[in-house]
C-alpha positions as a printed Julia matrix, in Angstrom:
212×3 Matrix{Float64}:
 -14.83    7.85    4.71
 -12.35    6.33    2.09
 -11.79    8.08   -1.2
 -12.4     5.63   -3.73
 -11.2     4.93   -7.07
 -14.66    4.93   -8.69
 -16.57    7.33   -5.67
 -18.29    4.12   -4.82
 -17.95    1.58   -1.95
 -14.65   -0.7    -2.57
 -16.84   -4.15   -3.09
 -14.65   -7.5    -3.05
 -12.61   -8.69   -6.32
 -14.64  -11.6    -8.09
 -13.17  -14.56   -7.65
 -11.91  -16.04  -11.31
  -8.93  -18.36  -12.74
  -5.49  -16.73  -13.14
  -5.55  -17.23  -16.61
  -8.73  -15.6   -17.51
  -7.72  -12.29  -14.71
  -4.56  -10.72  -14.25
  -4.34  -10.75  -10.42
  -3.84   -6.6   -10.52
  -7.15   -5.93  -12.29
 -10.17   -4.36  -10.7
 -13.12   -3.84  -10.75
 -13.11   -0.34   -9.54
 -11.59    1.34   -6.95
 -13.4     2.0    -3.85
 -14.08    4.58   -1.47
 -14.2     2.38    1.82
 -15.61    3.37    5.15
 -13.38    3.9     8.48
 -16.2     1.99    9.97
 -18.78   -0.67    9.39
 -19.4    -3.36    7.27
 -17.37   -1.39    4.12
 -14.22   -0.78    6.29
 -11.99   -3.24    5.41
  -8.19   -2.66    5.87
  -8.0    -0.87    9.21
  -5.3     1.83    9.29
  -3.04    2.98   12.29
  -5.39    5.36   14.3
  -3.91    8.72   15.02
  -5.95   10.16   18.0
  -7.13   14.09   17.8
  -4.46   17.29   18.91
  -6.41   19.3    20.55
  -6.32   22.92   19.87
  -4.39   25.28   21.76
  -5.6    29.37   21.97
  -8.6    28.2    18.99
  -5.55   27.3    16.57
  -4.87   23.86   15.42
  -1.73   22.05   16.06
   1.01   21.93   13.2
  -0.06   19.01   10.23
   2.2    16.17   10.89
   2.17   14.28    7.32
   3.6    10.83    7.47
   4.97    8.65    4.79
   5.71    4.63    4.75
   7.29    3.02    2.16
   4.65    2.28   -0.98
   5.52   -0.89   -1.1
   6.97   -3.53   -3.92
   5.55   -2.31   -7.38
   3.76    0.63   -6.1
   4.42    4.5    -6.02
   3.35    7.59   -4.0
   1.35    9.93   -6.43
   2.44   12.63   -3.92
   5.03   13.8    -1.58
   5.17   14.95    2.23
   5.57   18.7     1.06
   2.94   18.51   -1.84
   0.72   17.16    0.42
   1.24   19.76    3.49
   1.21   23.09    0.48
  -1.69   22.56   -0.3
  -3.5    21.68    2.74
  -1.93   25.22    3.8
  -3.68   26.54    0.48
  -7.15   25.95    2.62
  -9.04   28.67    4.58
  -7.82   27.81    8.43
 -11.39   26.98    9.11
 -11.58   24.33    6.77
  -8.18   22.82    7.83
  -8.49   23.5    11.37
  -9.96   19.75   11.96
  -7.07   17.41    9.99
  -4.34   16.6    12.35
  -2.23   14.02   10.03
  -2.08   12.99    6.33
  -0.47    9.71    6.03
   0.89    8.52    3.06
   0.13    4.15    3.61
   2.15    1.32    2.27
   0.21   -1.08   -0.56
  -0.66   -4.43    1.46
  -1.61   -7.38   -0.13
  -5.0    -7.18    1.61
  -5.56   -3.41    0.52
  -4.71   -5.18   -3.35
  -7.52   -7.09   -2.5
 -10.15   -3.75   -1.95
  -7.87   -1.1    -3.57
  -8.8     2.6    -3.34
  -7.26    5.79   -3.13
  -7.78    7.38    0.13
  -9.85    7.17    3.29
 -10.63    9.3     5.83
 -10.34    8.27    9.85
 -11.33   10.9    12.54
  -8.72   13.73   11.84
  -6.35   11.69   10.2
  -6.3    11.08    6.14
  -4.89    8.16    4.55
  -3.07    8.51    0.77
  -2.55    5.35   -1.05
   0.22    4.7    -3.36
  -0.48    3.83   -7.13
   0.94    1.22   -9.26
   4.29    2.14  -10.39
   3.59    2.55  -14.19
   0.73    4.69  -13.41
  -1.37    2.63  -15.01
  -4.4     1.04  -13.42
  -6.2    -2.23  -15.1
  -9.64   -2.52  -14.73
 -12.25   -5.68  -15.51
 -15.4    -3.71  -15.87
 -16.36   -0.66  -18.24
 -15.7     2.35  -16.52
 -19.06    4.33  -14.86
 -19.87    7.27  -16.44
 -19.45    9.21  -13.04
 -16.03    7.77  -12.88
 -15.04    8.13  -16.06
 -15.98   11.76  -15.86
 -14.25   12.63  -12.89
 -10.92   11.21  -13.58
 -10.67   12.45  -17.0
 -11.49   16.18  -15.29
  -7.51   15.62  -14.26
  -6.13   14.32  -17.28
  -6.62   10.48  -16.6
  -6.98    8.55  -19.83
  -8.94    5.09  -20.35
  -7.94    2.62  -22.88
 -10.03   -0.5   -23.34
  -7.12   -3.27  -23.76
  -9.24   -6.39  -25.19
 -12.08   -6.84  -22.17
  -9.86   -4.97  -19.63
  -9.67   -1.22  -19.53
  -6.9     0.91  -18.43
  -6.71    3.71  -16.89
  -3.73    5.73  -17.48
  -2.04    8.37  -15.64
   0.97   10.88  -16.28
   3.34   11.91  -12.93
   1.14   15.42  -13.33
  -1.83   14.55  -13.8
  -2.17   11.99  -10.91
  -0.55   14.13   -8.52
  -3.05   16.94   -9.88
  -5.65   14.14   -8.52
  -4.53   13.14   -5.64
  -3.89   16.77   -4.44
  -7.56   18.05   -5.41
  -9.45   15.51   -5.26
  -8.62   12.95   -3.03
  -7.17   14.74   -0.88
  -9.79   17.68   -1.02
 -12.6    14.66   -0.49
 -11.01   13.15    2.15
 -10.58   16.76    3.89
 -14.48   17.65    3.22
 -15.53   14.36    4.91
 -13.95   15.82    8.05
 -16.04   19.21    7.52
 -18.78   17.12    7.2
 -20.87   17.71   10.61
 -23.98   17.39    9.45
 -25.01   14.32    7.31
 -24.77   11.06    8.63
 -25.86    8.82    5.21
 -23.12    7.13    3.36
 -24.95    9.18    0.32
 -25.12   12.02    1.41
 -21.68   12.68    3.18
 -20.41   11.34   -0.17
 -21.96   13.7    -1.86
 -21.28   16.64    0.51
 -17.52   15.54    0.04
 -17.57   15.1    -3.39
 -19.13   19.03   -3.86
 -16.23   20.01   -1.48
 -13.44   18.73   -4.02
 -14.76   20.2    -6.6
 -15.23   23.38   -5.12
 -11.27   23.43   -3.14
  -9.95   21.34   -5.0
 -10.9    21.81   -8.89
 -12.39   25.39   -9.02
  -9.65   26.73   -6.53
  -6.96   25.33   -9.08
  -7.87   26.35  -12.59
């Protein structure tokens, strides 16, 4: 499952003139699907390492360039200390943690990370750390970014949503990443809803409580 920017579905950008939307706005950032109708950027598939004597294999964490205007929130070795930082059990089933390149059709359903067999994808964040939105904020999302130190402004009818180095690597770290990591715990449920909901308990319980 994808990690949104809102912890809903990424839904398609409306469709209005240049001069009444700046083309970087959203209206929220999605959690997409690996599969089905809501998958919509497919990602490089990295296949399952089996285990060898009951251990997992080593975490291979990958990083492409961001791309043009855009920034990792994390690096390689944030990324593999604190998946280390989980019980084995709870790690045992994430093989790689890529850190994607921006495309211009990921601009188009923007989100933060998604989650494909045992393989998690991090995307990179605008470069000023500052995200423009074209809708109010949800009070669920509003809430949970703000739990890491995010900060909305409302700029005219836009919003912003605006980040510090620490506090969206303090995001990314545990609670994308956590998410992302829960939905591959996750052998039970089979509802969007509810595996949503099973992930989002999961980051708050590894990834918030375990950090303050």
């Amino acid at each position: 499952m994808q990690r949104s920017r809102s912890g809903l579905p990424a839904s398609r950008q409306v469709r209005r003139r240049r001069s009444v939307q700046p083309p970087s706005a959203h209206q929220q950032r999605g959690r997409g699907l690996a599969a089905g109708r809501h998958f919509d950027a497919p990602e490089i598939w990295h296949p399952p390492v089996p285990q060898v004597d009951g251990h997992p294999a080593e975490l291979r964490v990958l990083e492409q360039s961001p791309g043009v205007g855009y920034v990792h929130a994390v690096s390689a070795d944030d990324v593999r200390e604190r998946v280390l930082q989980l019980p084995e059990a709870l790690r045992s089933g994430l093989d790689v943690v890529q850190l994607s390149r921006m495309t211009r059709k990921r601009q188009l359903f923007p989100c933060y990370g998604l989650q494909w067999g045992a393989a998690v994808y991090l995307y990179p964040i605008e470069e000023s750390l500052e995200e423009l939105y074209i809708r109010v904020p949800r009070p669920a999302q509003r809430i949970e970014t703000e739990m890491y130190g995010g900060r909305w402004v409302q700029d005219g009818r836009f919003w912003r949503l605006i980040w510090t180095a620490e506090t969206v690597r303090d995001f990314y770290l545990n609670n994308v990443l956590m998410h992302e990591i829960g939905h591959i715990n996750d052998a039970r449920n089979t509802s969007f809803r509810k595996r949503e909901r099973y992930a989002d308990w999961f980051a708050i319980e590894y990834g918030y409580r375990a950090t303050r």
